Amino acid sequence: MKLALAILGALSPVLAHSIWPVPTKYEGGNCTTAAASTQIVVGYTVSQLLANAVDRYNSLISKESFTPPADYNITKAPATDGSLSGLQISISNSDEALSLDTDESYTLDVPVDGQATLKANTVYGALRGIETYSQLIITYGGVKVVKDTPVHIEDSPVLKHRGILLDTSRNYFAVDDIKRTLDAMSYNKLNVFHWHIVDAQSWPVESKSHPELQEIGSYGPDMRYSYGDVQDIIQYGKERGIRIIPEFDMPGHTYIISESHPDLISCPNVQPNWANYAAEPPSGQFNIAKRAATDFAISIIDEYAALFTDNTFHLGGDEVNLNCWNDDPDVKNYLKAHPNATVQTLLTEFYTNVHDELAKLKKTGISWEETLFHTEYTPPKSTIIQAWIDAQSIPDTVAKGYRSIASPASAYYLDCGHGAWLSNFDGNSWCDPFKTWMHIYNFDPFANVTTEAQRKLVIGAEVALWAEQADWTTLDNYLWPRACAMAETAWSGKADSNGHVRTTAEVAQRLHDQRFRLVGRGIRAEPMQALWCARNPGMCLLPS
Amino acid sequence: MKLALAILGALSPVLAHSIWPVPTKYEGGNCTTAAASTQIVVGYTVSQLLANAVDRYNSLISKESFTPPADYNITKAPATDGSLSGLQISISNSDEALSLDTDESYTLDVPVDGQATLKANTVYGALRGIETYSQLIITYGGVKVVKDTPVHIEDSPVLKHRGILLDTSRNYFAVDDIKRTLDAMSYNKLNVFHWHIVDAQSWPVESKSHPELQEIGSYGPDMRYSYGDVQDIIQYGKERGIRIIPEFDMPGHTYIISESHPDLISCPNVQPNWANYAAEPPSGQFNIAKRAATDFAISIIDEYAALFTDNTFHLGGDEVNLNCWNDDPDVKNYLKAHPNATVQTLLTEFYTNVHDELAKLKKTGISWEETLFHTEYTPPKSTIIQAWIDAQSIPDTVAKGYRSIASPASAYYLDCGHGAWLSNFDGNSWCDPFKTWMHIYNFDPFANVTTEAQRKLVIGAEVALWAEQADWTTLDNYLWPRACAMAETAWSGKADSNGHVRTTAEVAQRLHDQRFRLVGRGIRAEPMQALWCARNPGMCLLPS
């Protein structure tokens, strides 16, 4: 029997069915292992975080009953060649620090018979491996099995920063919606929640230094994130290996501050001609001619750099509109009194002050690409630049020696394609069309990045959900399964170990699996196709 | 006091805030009436259906707490000039028959003080009036009031047929999802649920004459509509004044029948070159060379014309692909044996047979426009033609003397703009772009219909949700609030009583109200804009 198993269990590279994102290295046999016992255990209790994850997944796996949609007609448990007796985890380092450089690699072995083993350098690598383990367990006729055993997986991500941006200012998202999003992210090995927490429309986060910000600027007492909420979300993310990176966008997108501090904001809510001053209503930018405005910005950074524990901090810097300052009386007076000054030198001074403050606080700045490309300011070389206007901004950024996060609107903006939203405009979304999962999957964050040194500077990818047309009613649909497409290219890379660039036709069935898995786990992920297509692999393709 | 009220209560035409769709005739005063008592009563119990509606709305109104988003900062109850003592309903006819010609008109008066009155010719007119009454009641600081009293409303629809098409074949929708949709429809005075119940991908409805259809063709026992479910949905619709019109699409879109009756279907699921035979996979059409196929189609009509009680029946007839028959061996043999026959004469014979059967059953047929425009068949003049390919098909249809339902894909297809869905195609939706509520609102079903006689033949409008990319996870978001936009133009017309064509800028705030009302009533309607826009009327417009 042992011999038979050994022969049956010869490893060969096969398609890692049902696992999303696909492991970097996957080898499977041709046995099937009964998985009545799936209990995860850690040999030694060194990390409460890992212990919590083990509890969470033991509960999830015991409740989960996932059958791939294409196997809908398999209603009986298959014959098995052995039995799983759970998963033993070992980690070499119990440090729970989480940062851009955290090692997420892991090795997972599921034998034909006996105990599976998961080895990782960090607790976070272990989390990724546990997620993979959970995805290996499939249910047929009420019976859990692992297919294609023995399974050997060696896995680690291509990109260190794999994120989702959520805008909680245009519309509010409840803490539970954010937590559910963090859950779904962990099911896709995403590790950064870019919290675009404030913007022109509302200030939902508690400020202790300026409580008037949320008192006047939030949508209401029931639409605020208290310090406790933020700390809760940071901890919830950390438990899932997800960094919470806050964005306090400045100097633009700050109208809401004017409701409590009218003196600090230039061109506040100009109507009806807001379009001269901002990308969308309401217009308003920090008044860069006033030291008080810079001081205020610095006080915001001081407060929230302390509340948000990640060692990076997003300073925004997108869509600054010079007209706003050109037409501002204070700016005009200042320029009259200072003949060598210009709006650009004032802006440089503002950026210098706020980035210096971040440096003092030992935080790494993240900025939208305009800060690098559209101003006279030179950000510190440690600054991470987030590209959104153009995919070409990624190679352009790394060519300048900066690290880059890829978020091109043309591929990664999940809100696009929903039509215009200004009430009198019967037109299309500015970033039309809709970005399908295929379009997202086909995007390569490394496109046109040619040298190895520059490729190392491409550190991340982020899809973005701007919330002008989204709120809790549509959150899951907008994110899932499309964010899965980015998650796989960011974790697994565009190509397999043979250099073959994966096609959407090849991965579609696995993504169907992941979509239905997410639905089963309580995520309202939208369908990719008719169920008929999900059940009939390869039959919903455009003829070539 | 009485005199003061009379003066305060002088009627004048003002904007009917918050009521959706806007009443045809609305006059309001400038008083505010306390609405602690909103109890609806019917003077005499003549209609169980009306009595049920009264119970339903009494419960809804007592639970509802709706404040228009723009009034978010009104937290105290306003001063009132009188008190409402409920609503008294009278109807002139208790007949509960529901058809295309049902009178839905009503008159509603809410005085400054005392009892409101609702008069209607039919129970269904009363239902529409009760809905309006429920929308007049607004909550401020926990206190219900009616604003702008006295209110006098005379209301009736411009179009008799105001519908939503839901495709339950590509993906299944549970009975509760359909019922929730019927609820939401009633909140918008929509009166037709066009149930595109079967298609190529699945046959979710029970058949007693051919049980193999659902046994083999449904997605599973948990994704079927039993006779009881259908009867339940018909009754649920009727209680809300909504006709349930089934569509059994033929001769195309019938692949699923081939799974249980392979002999009846030509070109079943041709792969990979389905595109030669169908608009989408799987291909398959009734084999029009076989009398058995026509007999089968007739047996389907016989069965479901009995189950579905409405006096219309939709026979489909869209997207017939002649290649499917040109390449069919049976068709080829038949044409060889019958030198005078052609594929078109065979198709005409098929249509003649199925439409004759409908006529025998005293049902009015509804057909997609291809039946009229793209075949040699001449449908009976009583047939209602549903336009979808082109808006011009509406004037073309009525010019031929047929009645028309407007469902142009360019304006009314709610699934459009979500990208292509074939797994290997990184392209756009065939009917890109997304149809925004503004685009839907701007569409005029009467465009290019010039004579009064022809205008009378434009009887309806229907938005359509085809379900290749939709299921329960996205149902409400796709439908609402966009279907509201059609609902208002179909009920109230494009212009007010002064002939002024309403603009989307003018109605946006009322639609925000309706969207938030729907959310409060349990409908997951998507947001139109940032909450900031909903709270700040007129500030989210494109500068002219």
PDB file of C-alpha atoms in Angstrom, chain B residues 246-464:
ATOM      1  CA  PRO B 246     -43.948  35.238 -19.108  1.00  0.00           C
ATOM      2  CA  GLU B 247     -41.663  34.942 -22.077  1.00  0.00           C
ATOM      3  CA  PHE B 248     -41.019  31.569 -23.629  1.00  0.00           C
ATOM      4  CA  ASP B 249     -38.529  32.559 -26.253  1.00  0.00           C
ATOM      5  CA  MET B 250     -38.728  30.596 -29.510  1.00  0.00           C
ATOM      6  CA  PRO B 251     -37.514  29.357 -31.924  1.00  0.00           C
ATOM      7  CA  GLY B 252     -34.049  30.631 -30.869  1.00  0.00           C
ATOM      8  CA  HIS B 253     -32.525  30.670 -27.388  1.00  0.00           C
ATOM      9  CA  THR B 254     -33.723  27.116 -26.839  1.00  0.00           C
ATOM     10  CA  TYR B 255     -30.525  25.098 -26.499  1.00  0.00           C
ATOM     11  CA  ILE B 256     -31.448  23.899 -23.032  1.00  0.00           C
ATOM     12  CA  ILE B 257     -34.374  21.910 -24.459  1.00  0.00           C
ATOM     13  CA  SER B 258     -31.839  19.850 -26.411  1.00  0.00           C
ATOM     14  CA  GLU B 259     -30.421  18.470 -23.198  1.00  0.00           C
ATOM     15  CA  SER B 260     -33.626  16.523 -22.665  1.00  0.00           C
ATOM     16  CA  HIS B 261     -34.856  16.492 -26.303  1.00  0.00           C
ATOM     17  CA  PRO B 262     -31.806  16.431 -28.575  1.00  0.00           C
ATOM     18  CA  ASP B 263     -33.950  15.619 -31.604  1.00  0.00           C
ATOM     19  CA  LEU B 264     -35.902  18.874 -31.417  1.00  0.00           C
ATOM     20  CA  ILE B 265     -33.061  21.390 -31.555  1.00  0.00           C
ATOM     21  CA  SER B 266     -30.855  22.388 -34.490  1.00  0.00           C
ATOM     22  CA  CYS B 267     -27.187  23.366 -34.037  1.00  0.00           C
ATOM     23  CA  PRO B 268     -27.076  22.613 -30.297  1.00  0.00           C
ATOM     24  CA  ASN B 269     -24.057  24.103 -28.530  1.00  0.00           C
ATOM     25  CA  VAL B 270     -21.738  24.290 -31.500  1.00  0.00           C
ATOM     26  CA  GLN B 271     -18.203  24.816 -30.147  1.00  0.00           C
ATOM     27  CA  PRO B 272     -15.921  26.663 -30.473  1.00  0.00           C
ATOM     28  CA  ASN B 273     -17.565  28.413 -33.420  1.00  0.00           C
ATOM     29  CA  TRP B 274     -20.885  29.155 -31.751  1.00  0.00           C
ATOM     30  CA  ALA B 275     -20.695  32.666 -33.161  1.00  0.00           C
ATOM     31  CA  ASN B 276     -21.749  31.372 -36.571  1.00  0.00           C
ATOM     32  CA  TYR B 277     -25.023  30.178 -35.072  1.00  0.00           C
ATOM     33  CA  ALA B 278     -25.992  32.349 -32.154  1.00  0.00           C
ATOM     34  CA  ALA B 279     -25.424  35.678 -30.449  1.00  0.00           C
ATOM     35  CA  GLU B 280     -23.830  33.889 -27.510  1.00  0.00           C
ATOM     36  CA  PRO B 281     -23.113  30.329 -26.432  1.00  0.00           C
ATOM     37  CA  PRO B 282     -24.770  27.881 -26.326  1.00  0.00           C
ATOM     38  CA  SER B 283     -26.324  27.928 -29.807  1.00  0.00           C
ATOM     39  CA  GLY B 284     -29.533  26.048 -30.589  1.00  0.00           C
ATOM     40  CA  GLN B 285     -32.945  26.677 -32.153  1.00  0.00           C
ATOM     41  CA  PHE B 286     -36.108  24.646 -32.568  1.00  0.00           C
ATOM     42  CA  ASN B 287     -35.704  22.427 -35.617  1.00  0.00           C
ATOM     43  CA  ILE B 288     -38.311  24.035 -37.854  1.00  0.00           C
ATOM     44  CA  ALA B 289     -38.111  21.201 -40.359  1.00  0.00           C
ATOM     45  CA  LYS B 290     -39.636  18.859 -37.793  1.00  0.00           C
ATOM     46  CA  ARG B 291     -43.304  18.920 -36.985  1.00  0.00           C
ATOM     47  CA  ALA B 292     -42.408  17.396 -33.627  1.00  0.00           C
ATOM     48  CA  ALA B 293     -40.495  20.557 -32.722  1.00  0.00           C
ATOM     49  CA  THR B 294     -43.468  22.769 -33.543  1.00  0.00           C
ATOM     50  CA  ASP B 295     -45.749  20.422 -31.614  1.00  0.00           C
ATOM     51  CA  PHE B 296     -43.388  20.643 -28.682  1.00  0.00           C
ATOM     52  CA  ALA B 297     -43.397  24.444 -28.866  1.00  0.00           C
ATOM     53  CA  ILE B 298     -47.192  24.377 -28.919  1.00  0.00           C
ATOM     54  CA  SER B 299     -47.290  22.092 -25.904  1.00  0.00           C
ATOM     55  CA  ILE B 300     -45.102  24.606 -24.054  1.00  0.00           C
ATOM     56  CA  ILE B 301     -47.478  27.395 -24.974  1.00  0.00           C
ATOM     57  CA  ASP B 302     -50.480  25.317 -23.914  1.00  0.00           C
ATOM     58  CA  GLU B 303     -48.974  24.525 -20.558  1.00  0.00           C
ATOM     59  CA  TYR B 304     -47.694  27.941 -19.603  1.00  0.00           C
ATOM     60  CA  ALA B 305     -50.527  29.960 -21.080  1.00  0.00           C
ATOM     61  CA  ALA B 306     -52.643  28.120 -18.535  1.00  0.00           C
ATOM     62  CA  LEU B 307     -50.211  28.610 -15.640  1.00  0.00           C
ATOM     63  CA  PHE B 308     -49.624  32.300 -16.315  1.00  0.00           C
ATOM     64  CA  THR B 309     -52.947  34.078 -16.040  1.00  0.00           C
ATOM     65  CA  ASP B 310     -52.166  37.315 -17.816  1.00  0.00           C
ATOM     66  CA  ASN B 311     -53.944  37.713 -21.130  1.00  0.00           C
ATOM     67  CA  THR B 312     -50.686  38.410 -22.933  1.00  0.00           C
ATOM     68  CA  PHE B 313     -47.896  35.916 -23.589  1.00  0.00           C
ATOM     69  CA  HIS B 314     -44.431  36.721 -24.889  1.00  0.00           C
ATOM     70  CA  LEU B 315     -43.213  34.406 -27.629  1.00  0.00           C
ATOM     71  CA  GLY B 316     -39.701  35.867 -27.959  1.00  0.00           C
ATOM     72  CA  GLY B 317     -38.577  35.537 -31.543  1.00  0.00           C
ATOM     73  CA  ASP B 318     -35.345  37.491 -31.180  1.00  0.00           C
ATOM     74  CA  GLU B 319     -31.921  36.768 -32.619  1.00  0.00           C
ATOM     75  CA  VAL B 320     -32.918  33.913 -34.870  1.00  0.00           C
ATOM     76  CA  ASN B 321     -29.859  32.781 -36.800  1.00  0.00           C
ATOM     77  CA  LEU B 322     -30.529  31.322 -40.254  1.00  0.00           C
ATOM     78  CA  ASN B 323     -27.117  29.584 -40.453  1.00  0.00           C
ATOM     79  CA  CYS B 324     -28.321  27.242 -37.737  1.00  0.00           C
ATOM     80  CA  TRP B 325     -30.961  25.905 -40.131  1.00  0.00           C
ATOM     81  CA  ASN B 326     -29.034  26.349 -43.357  1.00  0.00           C
ATOM     82  CA  ASP B 327     -26.472  23.884 -41.985  1.00  0.00           C
ATOM     83  CA  ASP B 328     -28.970  21.506 -40.361  1.00  0.00           C
ATOM     84  CA  PRO B 329     -29.195  18.102 -42.098  1.00  0.00           C
ATOM     85  CA  ASP B 330     -32.941  17.750 -41.423  1.00  0.00           C
ATOM     86  CA  VAL B 331     -33.629  21.173 -42.822  1.00  0.00           C
ATOM     87  CA  LYS B 332     -31.469  20.447 -45.859  1.00  0.00           C
ATOM     88  CA  ASN B 333     -33.300  17.182 -46.505  1.00  0.00           C
ATOM     89  CA  TYR B 334     -36.651  18.852 -46.107  1.00  0.00           C
ATOM     90  CA  LEU B 335     -35.749  21.604 -48.552  1.00  0.00           C
ATOM     91  CA  LYS B 336     -34.489  19.016 -51.043  1.00  0.00           C
ATOM     92  CA  ALA B 337     -37.799  17.193 -50.796  1.00  0.00           C
ATOM     93  CA  HIS B 338     -39.834  20.412 -50.984  1.00  0.00           C
ATOM     94  CA  PRO B 339     -38.459  22.582 -53.769  1.00  0.00           C
ATOM     95  CA  ASN B 340     -40.859  25.456 -53.021  1.00  0.00           C
ATOM     96  CA  ALA B 341     -39.872  25.646 -49.377  1.00  0.00           C
ATOM     97  CA  THR B 342     -37.128  27.846 -47.974  1.00  0.00           C
ATOM     98  CA  VAL B 343     -35.832  28.414 -44.486  1.00  0.00           C
ATOM     99  CA  GLN B 344     -37.973  31.543 -44.407  1.00  0.00           C
ATOM    100  CA  THR B 345     -41.154  29.672 -45.398  1.00  0.00           C
ATOM    101  CA  LEU B 346     -40.395  27.092 -42.721  1.00  0.00           C
ATOM    102  CA  LEU B 347     -39.936  29.873 -40.196  1.00  0.00           C
ATOM    103  CA  THR B 348     -43.182  31.502 -41.295  1.00  0.00           C
ATOM    104  CA  GLU B 349     -44.928  28.173 -40.851  1.00  0.00           C
ATOM    105  CA  PHE B 350     -43.496  27.844 -37.347  1.00  0.00           C
ATOM    106  CA  TYR B 351     -44.565  31.342 -36.354  1.00  0.00           C
ATOM    107  CA  THR B 352     -48.005  30.840 -37.885  1.00  0.00           C
ATOM    108  CA  ASN B 353     -48.493  27.699 -35.846  1.00  0.00           C
ATOM    109  CA  VAL B 354     -47.398  29.119 -32.516  1.00  0.00           C
ATOM    110  CA  HIS B 355     -49.212  32.435 -32.923  1.00  0.00           C
ATOM    111  CA  ASP B 356     -52.355  30.597 -34.035  1.00  0.00           C
ATOM    112  CA  GLU B 357     -52.137  28.509 -30.896  1.00  0.00           C
ATOM    113  CA  LEU B 358     -51.945  31.633 -28.769  1.00  0.00           C
ATOM    114  CA  ALA B 359     -54.959  33.041 -30.546  1.00  0.00           C
ATOM    115  CA  LYS B 360     -56.869  29.826 -29.867  1.00  0.00           C
ATOM    116  CA  LEU B 361     -56.026  30.261 -26.201  1.00  0.00           C
ATOM    117  CA  LYS B 362     -57.329  33.840 -26.379  1.00  0.00           C
ATOM    118  CA  LYS B 363     -53.978  35.314 -25.494  1.00  0.00           C
ATOM    119  CA  THR B 364     -52.406  38.361 -27.065  1.00  0.00           C
ATOM    120  CA  GLY B 365     -48.937  37.680 -28.338  1.00  0.00           C
ATOM    121  CA  ILE B 366     -45.913  39.839 -27.631  1.00  0.00           C
ATOM    122  CA  SER B 367     -42.890  39.437 -29.913  1.00  0.00           C
ATOM    123  CA  TRP B 368     -39.449  40.947 -30.168  1.00  0.00           C
ATOM    124  CA  GLU B 369     -39.148  43.234 -33.150  1.00  0.00           C
ATOM    125  CA  GLU B 370     -37.307  40.748 -35.369  1.00  0.00           C
ATOM    126  CA  THR B 371     -40.532  38.784 -35.796  1.00  0.00           C
ATOM    127  CA  LEU B 372     -42.014  41.808 -37.518  1.00  0.00           C
ATOM    128  CA  PHE B 373     -39.005  43.221 -39.296  1.00  0.00           C
ATOM    129  CA  HIS B 374     -36.643  40.338 -40.055  1.00  0.00           C
ATOM    130  CA  THR B 375     -38.912  37.532 -41.256  1.00  0.00           C
ATOM    131  CA  GLU B 376     -41.405  36.938 -44.022  1.00  0.00           C
ATOM    132  CA  TYR B 377     -44.061  36.235 -41.407  1.00  0.00           C
ATOM    133  CA  THR B 378     -46.811  38.763 -40.755  1.00  0.00           C
ATOM    134  CA  PRO B 379     -47.857  38.669 -37.106  1.00  0.00           C
ATOM    135  CA  PRO B 380     -51.538  39.198 -36.253  1.00  0.00           C
ATOM    136  CA  LYS B 381     -52.299  42.906 -35.919  1.00  0.00           C
ATOM    137  CA  SER B 382     -53.105  42.355 -32.249  1.00  0.00           C
ATOM    138  CA  THR B 383     -49.488  41.365 -31.591  1.00  0.00           C
ATOM    139  CA  ILE B 384     -47.502  43.760 -29.422  1.00  0.00           C
ATOM    140  CA  ILE B 385     -44.013  44.378 -30.748  1.00  0.00           C
ATOM    141  CA  GLN B 386     -41.159  44.966 -28.344  1.00  0.00           C
ATOM    142  CA  ALA B 387     -38.394  47.152 -29.806  1.00  0.00           C
ATOM    143  CA  TRP B 388     -34.841  46.635 -28.600  1.00  0.00           C
ATOM    144  CA  ILE B 389     -32.365  46.853 -31.488  1.00  0.00           C
ATOM    145  CA  ASP B 390     -32.969  50.443 -32.332  1.00  0.00           C
ATOM    146  CA  ALA B 391     -35.053  53.310 -30.957  1.00  0.00           C
ATOM    147  CA  GLN B 392     -36.271  53.884 -34.513  1.00  0.00           C
ATOM    148  CA  SER B 393     -38.025  50.512 -34.351  1.00  0.00           C
ATOM    149  CA  ILE B 394     -40.709  52.146 -32.198  1.00  0.00           C
ATOM    150  CA  PRO B 395     -41.915  54.610 -34.872  1.00  0.00           C
ATOM    151  CA  ASP B 396     -41.384  51.908 -37.495  1.00  0.00           C
ATOM    152  CA  THR B 397     -43.604  49.499 -35.583  1.00  0.00           C
ATOM    153  CA  VAL B 398     -46.474  51.907 -35.047  1.00  0.00           C
ATOM    154  CA  ALA B 399     -46.181  53.059 -38.646  1.00  0.00           C
ATOM    155  CA  LYS B 400     -47.079  49.481 -39.562  1.00  0.00           C
ATOM    156  CA  GLY B 401     -50.090  49.672 -37.262  1.00  0.00           C
ATOM    157  CA  TYR B 402     -48.745  47.498 -34.448  1.00  0.00           C
ATOM    158  CA  ARG B 403     -48.605  48.393 -30.795  1.00  0.00           C
ATOM    159  CA  SER B 404     -45.111  48.923 -29.452  1.00  0.00           C
ATOM    160  CA  ILE B 405     -43.223  48.538 -26.201  1.00  0.00           C
ATOM    161  CA  ALA B 406     -40.039  50.608 -26.042  1.00  0.00           C
ATOM    162  CA  SER B 407     -36.980  48.722 -24.785  1.00  0.00           C
ATOM    163  CA  PRO B 408     -34.125  50.088 -26.862  1.00  0.00           C
ATOM    164  CA  ALA B 409     -30.787  48.605 -25.815  1.00  0.00           C
ATOM    165  CA  SER B 410     -29.228  52.021 -26.341  1.00  0.00           C
ATOM    166  CA  ALA B 411     -31.264  53.452 -23.455  1.00  0.00           C
ATOM    167  CA  TYR B 412     -33.046  50.740 -21.490  1.00  0.00           C
ATOM    168  CA  TYR B 413     -30.665  47.764 -21.228  1.00  0.00           C
ATOM    169  CA  LEU B 414     -29.481  47.871 -17.658  1.00  0.00           C
ATOM    170  CA  ASP B 415     -26.811  45.229 -18.122  1.00  0.00           C
ATOM    171  CA  CYS B 416     -24.871  47.252 -20.685  1.00  0.00           C
ATOM    172  CA  GLY B 417     -21.490  48.771 -20.003  1.00  0.00           C
ATOM    173  CA  HIS B 418     -20.149  46.059 -17.733  1.00  0.00           C
ATOM    174  CA  GLY B 419     -17.520  44.953 -20.230  1.00  0.00           C
ATOM    175  CA  ALA B 420     -17.406  41.837 -22.328  1.00  0.00           C
ATOM    176  CA  TRP B 421     -17.888  38.563 -20.488  1.00  0.00           C
ATOM    177  CA  LEU B 422     -16.323  35.961 -22.774  1.00  0.00           C
ATOM    178  CA  SER B 423     -13.317  34.801 -20.762  1.00  0.00           C
ATOM    179  CA  ASN B 424     -10.715  35.491 -23.421  1.00  0.00           C
ATOM    180  CA  PHE B 425     -12.020  38.833 -24.599  1.00  0.00           C
ATOM    181  CA  ASP B 426     -10.567  42.005 -23.109  1.00  0.00           C
ATOM    182  CA  GLY B 427     -13.181  44.213 -24.721  1.00  0.00           C
ATOM    183  CA  ASN B 428     -16.294  46.192 -24.038  1.00  0.00           C
ATOM    184  CA  SER B 429     -19.896  45.235 -23.603  1.00  0.00           C
ATOM    185  CA  TRP B 430     -21.668  44.909 -26.986  1.00  0.00           C
ATOM    186  CA  CYS B 431     -24.061  47.615 -25.880  1.00  0.00           C
ATOM    187  CA  ASP B 432     -21.476  49.797 -24.185  1.00  0.00           C
ATOM    188  CA  PRO B 433     -21.597  52.250 -22.487  1.00  0.00           C
ATOM    189  CA  PHE B 434     -23.411  51.939 -19.185  1.00  0.00           C
ATOM    190  CA  LYS B 435     -26.865  53.521 -19.224  1.00  0.00           C
ATOM    191  CA  THR B 436     -26.984  56.108 -16.479  1.00  0.00           C
ATOM    192  CA  TRP B 437     -30.240  57.227 -14.913  1.00  0.00           C
ATOM    193  CA  MET B 438     -29.816  60.516 -16.772  1.00  0.00           C
ATOM    194  CA  HIS B 439     -29.512  58.703 -20.068  1.00  0.00           C
ATOM    195  CA  ILE B 440     -32.575  56.607 -19.296  1.00  0.00           C
ATOM    196  CA  TYR B 441     -34.526  59.644 -18.161  1.00  0.00           C
ATOM    197  CA  ASN B 442     -33.642  61.535 -21.325  1.00  0.00           C
ATOM    198  CA  PHE B 443     -34.955  58.817 -23.598  1.00  0.00           C
ATOM    199  CA  ASP B 444     -38.386  59.523 -25.057  1.00  0.00           C
ATOM    200  CA  PRO B 445     -40.422  56.442 -26.026  1.00  0.00           C
ATOM    201  CA  PHE B 446     -42.447  58.703 -28.312  1.00  0.00           C
ATOM    202  CA  ALA B 447     -39.452  60.086 -30.209  1.00  0.00           C
ATOM    203  CA  ASN B 448     -40.173  60.285 -33.943  1.00  0.00           C
ATOM    204  CA  VAL B 449     -43.744  59.098 -33.464  1.00  0.00           C
ATOM    205  CA  THR B 450     -45.573  61.899 -35.157  1.00  0.00           C
ATOM    206  CA  THR B 451     -49.303  61.295 -35.451  1.00  0.00           C
ATOM    207  CA  GLU B 452     -51.757  61.085 -32.594  1.00  0.00           C
ATOM    208  CA  ALA B 453     -53.011  57.727 -33.874  1.00  0.00           C
ATOM    209  CA  GLN B 454     -49.498  56.336 -33.864  1.00  0.00           C
ATOM    210  CA  ARG B 455     -48.741  57.769 -30.432  1.00  0.00           C
ATOM    211  CA  LYS B 456     -51.671  55.736 -29.105  1.00  0.00           C
ATOM    212  CA  LEU B 457     -49.912  52.610 -30.347  1.00  0.00           C
ATOM    213  CA  VAL B 458     -46.889  53.277 -28.145  1.00  0.00           C
ATOM    214  CA  ILE B 459     -48.278  51.477 -25.146  1.00  0.00           C
ATOM    215  CA  GLY B 460     -45.283  50.778 -23.014  1.00  0.00           C
ATOM    216  CA  ALA B 461     -41.709  51.017 -21.891  1.00  0.00           C
ATOM    217  CA  GLU B 462     -39.551  48.361 -20.328  1.00  0.00           C
ATOM    218  CA  VAL B 463     -36.055  48.350 -18.943  1.00  0.00           C
ATOM    219  CA  ALA B 464     -34.288  45.005 -19.247  1.00  0.00           C
TER     220      ALA B 464
END
